[in-house]
PDB file of C-alpha atoms in Angstrom:
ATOM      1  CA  UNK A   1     104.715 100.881 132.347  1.00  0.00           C
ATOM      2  CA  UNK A   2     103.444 100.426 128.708  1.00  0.00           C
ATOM      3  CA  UNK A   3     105.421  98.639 126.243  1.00  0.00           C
ATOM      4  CA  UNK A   4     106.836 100.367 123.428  1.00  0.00           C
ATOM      5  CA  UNK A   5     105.416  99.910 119.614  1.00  0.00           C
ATOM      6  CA  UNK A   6     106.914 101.275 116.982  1.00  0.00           C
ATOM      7  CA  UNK A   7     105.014 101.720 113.414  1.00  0.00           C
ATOM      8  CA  UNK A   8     106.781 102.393 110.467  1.00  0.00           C
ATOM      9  CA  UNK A   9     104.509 104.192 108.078  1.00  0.00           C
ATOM     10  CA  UNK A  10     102.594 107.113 108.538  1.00  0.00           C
ATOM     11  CA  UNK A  11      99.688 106.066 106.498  1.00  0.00           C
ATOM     12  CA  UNK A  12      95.503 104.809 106.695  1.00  0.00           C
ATOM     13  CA  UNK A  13      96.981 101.428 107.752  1.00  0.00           C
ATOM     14  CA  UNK A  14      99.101 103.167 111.047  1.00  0.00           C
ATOM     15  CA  UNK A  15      95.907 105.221 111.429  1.00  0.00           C
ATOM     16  CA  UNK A  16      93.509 101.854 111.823  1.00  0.00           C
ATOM     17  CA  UNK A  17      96.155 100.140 114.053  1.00  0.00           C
ATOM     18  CA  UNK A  18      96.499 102.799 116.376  1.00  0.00           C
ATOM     19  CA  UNK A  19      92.354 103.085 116.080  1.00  0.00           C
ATOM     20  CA  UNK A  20      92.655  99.438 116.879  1.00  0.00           C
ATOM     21  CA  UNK A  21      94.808  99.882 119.636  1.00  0.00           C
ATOM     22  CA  UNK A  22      92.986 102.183 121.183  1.00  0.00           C
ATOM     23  CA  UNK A  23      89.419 100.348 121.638  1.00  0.00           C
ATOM     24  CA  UNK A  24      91.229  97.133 122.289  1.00  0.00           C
ATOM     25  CA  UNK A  25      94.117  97.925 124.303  1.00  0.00           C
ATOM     26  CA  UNK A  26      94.434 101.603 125.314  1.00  0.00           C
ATOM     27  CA  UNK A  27      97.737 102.476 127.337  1.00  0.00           C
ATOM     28  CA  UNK A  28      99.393  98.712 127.101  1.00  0.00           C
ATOM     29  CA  UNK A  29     101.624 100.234 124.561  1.00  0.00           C
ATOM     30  CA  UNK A  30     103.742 103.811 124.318  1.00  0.00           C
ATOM     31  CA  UNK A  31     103.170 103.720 120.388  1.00  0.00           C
ATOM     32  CA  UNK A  32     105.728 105.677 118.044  1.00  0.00           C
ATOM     33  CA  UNK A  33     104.649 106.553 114.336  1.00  0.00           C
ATOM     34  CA  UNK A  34     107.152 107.025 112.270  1.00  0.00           C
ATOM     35  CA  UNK A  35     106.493 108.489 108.460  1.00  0.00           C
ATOM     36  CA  UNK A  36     109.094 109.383 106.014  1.00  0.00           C
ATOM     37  CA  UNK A  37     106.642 112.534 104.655  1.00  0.00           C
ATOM     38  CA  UNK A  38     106.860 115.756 107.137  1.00  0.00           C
ATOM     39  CA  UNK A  39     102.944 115.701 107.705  1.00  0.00           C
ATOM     40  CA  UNK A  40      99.943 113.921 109.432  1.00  0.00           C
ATOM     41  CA  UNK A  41      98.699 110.924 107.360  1.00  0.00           C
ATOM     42  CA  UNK A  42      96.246 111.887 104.747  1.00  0.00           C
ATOM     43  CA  UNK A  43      94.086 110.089 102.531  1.00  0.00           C
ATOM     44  CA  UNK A  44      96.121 110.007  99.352  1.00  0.00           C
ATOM     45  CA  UNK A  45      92.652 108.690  96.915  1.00  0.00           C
ATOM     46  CA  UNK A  46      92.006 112.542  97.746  1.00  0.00           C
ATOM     47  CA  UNK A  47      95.605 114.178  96.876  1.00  0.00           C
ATOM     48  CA  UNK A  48      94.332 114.871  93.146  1.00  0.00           C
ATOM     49  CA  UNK A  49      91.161 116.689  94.791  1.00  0.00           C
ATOM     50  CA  UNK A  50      93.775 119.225  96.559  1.00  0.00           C
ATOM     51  CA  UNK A  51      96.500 119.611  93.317  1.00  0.00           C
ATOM     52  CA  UNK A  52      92.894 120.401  91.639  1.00  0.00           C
ATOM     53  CA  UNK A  53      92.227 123.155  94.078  1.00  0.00           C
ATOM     54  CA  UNK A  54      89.149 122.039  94.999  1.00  0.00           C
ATOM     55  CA  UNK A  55      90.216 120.793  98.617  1.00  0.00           C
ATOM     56  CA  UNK A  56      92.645 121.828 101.274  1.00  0.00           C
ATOM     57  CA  UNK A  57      95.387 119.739 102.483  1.00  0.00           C
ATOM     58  CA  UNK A  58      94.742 119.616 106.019  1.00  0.00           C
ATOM     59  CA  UNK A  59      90.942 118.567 104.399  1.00  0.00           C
ATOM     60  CA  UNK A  60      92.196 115.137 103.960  1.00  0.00           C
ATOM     61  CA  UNK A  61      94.171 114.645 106.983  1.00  0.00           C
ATOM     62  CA  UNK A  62      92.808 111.098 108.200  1.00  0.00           C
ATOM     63  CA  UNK A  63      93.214 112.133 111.906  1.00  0.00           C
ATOM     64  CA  UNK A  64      93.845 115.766 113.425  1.00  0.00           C
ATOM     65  CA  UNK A  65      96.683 116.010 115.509  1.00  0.00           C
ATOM     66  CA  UNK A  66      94.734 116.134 118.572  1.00  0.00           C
ATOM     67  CA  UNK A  67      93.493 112.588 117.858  1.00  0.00           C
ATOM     68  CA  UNK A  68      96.758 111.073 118.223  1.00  0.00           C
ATOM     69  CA  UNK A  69      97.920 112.856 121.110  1.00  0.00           C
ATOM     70  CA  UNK A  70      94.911 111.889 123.053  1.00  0.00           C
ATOM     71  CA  UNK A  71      96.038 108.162 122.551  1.00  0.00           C
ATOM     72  CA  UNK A  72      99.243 108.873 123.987  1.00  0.00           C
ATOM     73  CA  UNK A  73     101.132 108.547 120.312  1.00  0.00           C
ATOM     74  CA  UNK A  74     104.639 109.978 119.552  1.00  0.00           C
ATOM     75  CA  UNK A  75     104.499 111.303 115.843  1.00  0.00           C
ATOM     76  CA  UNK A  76     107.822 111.320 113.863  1.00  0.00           C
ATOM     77  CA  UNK A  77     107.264 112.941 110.655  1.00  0.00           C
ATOM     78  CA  UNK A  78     110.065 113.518 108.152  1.00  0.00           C
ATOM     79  CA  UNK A  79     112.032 110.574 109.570  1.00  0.00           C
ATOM     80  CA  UNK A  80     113.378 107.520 106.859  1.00  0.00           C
ATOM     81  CA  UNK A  81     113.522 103.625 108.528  1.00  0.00           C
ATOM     82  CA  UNK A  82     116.442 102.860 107.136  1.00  0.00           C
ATOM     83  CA  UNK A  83     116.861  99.632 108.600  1.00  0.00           C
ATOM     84  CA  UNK A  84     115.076  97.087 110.864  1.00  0.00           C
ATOM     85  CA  UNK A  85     117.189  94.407 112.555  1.00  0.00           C
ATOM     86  CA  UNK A  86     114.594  91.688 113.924  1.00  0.00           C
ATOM     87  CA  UNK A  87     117.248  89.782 115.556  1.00  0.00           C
ATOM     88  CA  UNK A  88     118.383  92.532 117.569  1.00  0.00           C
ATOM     89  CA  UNK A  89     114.972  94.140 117.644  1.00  0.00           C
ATOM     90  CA  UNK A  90     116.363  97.906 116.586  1.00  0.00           C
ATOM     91  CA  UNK A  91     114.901 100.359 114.092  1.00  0.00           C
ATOM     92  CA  UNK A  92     117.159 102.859 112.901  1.00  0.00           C
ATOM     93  CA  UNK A  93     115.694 105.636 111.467  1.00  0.00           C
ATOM     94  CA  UNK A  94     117.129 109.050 109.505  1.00  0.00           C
ATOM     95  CA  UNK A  95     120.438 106.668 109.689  1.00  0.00           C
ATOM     96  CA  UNK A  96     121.337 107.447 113.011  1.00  0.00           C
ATOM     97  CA  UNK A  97     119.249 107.022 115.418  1.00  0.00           C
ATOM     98  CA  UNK A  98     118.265 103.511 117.077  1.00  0.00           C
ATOM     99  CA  UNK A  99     115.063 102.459 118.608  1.00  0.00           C
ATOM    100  CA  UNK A 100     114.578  99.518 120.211  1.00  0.00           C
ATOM    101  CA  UNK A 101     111.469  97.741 120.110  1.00  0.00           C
ATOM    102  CA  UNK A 102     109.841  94.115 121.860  1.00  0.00           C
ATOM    103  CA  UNK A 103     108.042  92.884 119.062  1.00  0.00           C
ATOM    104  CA  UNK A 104     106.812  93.885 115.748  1.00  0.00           C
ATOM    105  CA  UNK A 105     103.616  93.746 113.937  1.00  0.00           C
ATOM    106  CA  UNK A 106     103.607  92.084 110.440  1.00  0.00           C
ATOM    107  CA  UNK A 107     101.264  93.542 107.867  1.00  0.00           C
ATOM    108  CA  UNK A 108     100.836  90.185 105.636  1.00  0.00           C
ATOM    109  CA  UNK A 109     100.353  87.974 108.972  1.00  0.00           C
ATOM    110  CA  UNK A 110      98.134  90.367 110.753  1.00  0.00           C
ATOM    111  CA  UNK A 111      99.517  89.374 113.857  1.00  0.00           C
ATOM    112  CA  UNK A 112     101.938  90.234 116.665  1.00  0.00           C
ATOM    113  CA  UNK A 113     105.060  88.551 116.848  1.00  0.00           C
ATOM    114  CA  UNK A 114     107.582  89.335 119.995  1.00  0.00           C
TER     115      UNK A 114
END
């Protein structure tokens, strides 16, 4: 049975660990994204080229939907982390709901902690 991973942030830095995960440890973990905007991740150095009107928004998607799926990941778009209790190892997100998670993954140390 995988272990659950929860990311918070639906962003190029989700996109590379989940790329990551993939080469290095492909169904160890049932990964959750979770992204307070109601889209894919998109490459926001490009957002100016599509309020220009010279590009489409689904242009500078970093990863079509079908990418993600293929690696087994649960999208959540449209949903706020309101609050992460580390002790208890919960995430509740839209201020309701509760997911419980193992470990976590710390941006600034790069590393997994659990």
């Amino acid at each position: 049975m995988s272990e659950p991973l929860v990311i918070v942030g639906n962003g190029m830095a989700a996109a590379r660990l989940v790329d990551e995960l993939a080469k290095t440890s492909l169904g160890r973990y049932a990964v959750a994204v979770i992204g307070d905007e109601p889209r894919l991740a998109y490459n926001r150095v490009l957002l100016s080229s599509v309020l220009a009107g010279e590009t489409t928004s689904h242009d500078i998607e970093l990863r079509p939907l079908s990418w993600w799926r293929e690696r087994g990941v649960t999208l959540k778009y449209g949903c706020v982390a309101s609050e992460i209790d580390v002790g208890r190892r919960e995430l509740r997100i839209a201020a309701k709901r509760v997911l419980r998670f193992p470990g976590w993954f710390s941006r600034r140390a790069r590393c997994r902690c659990g």
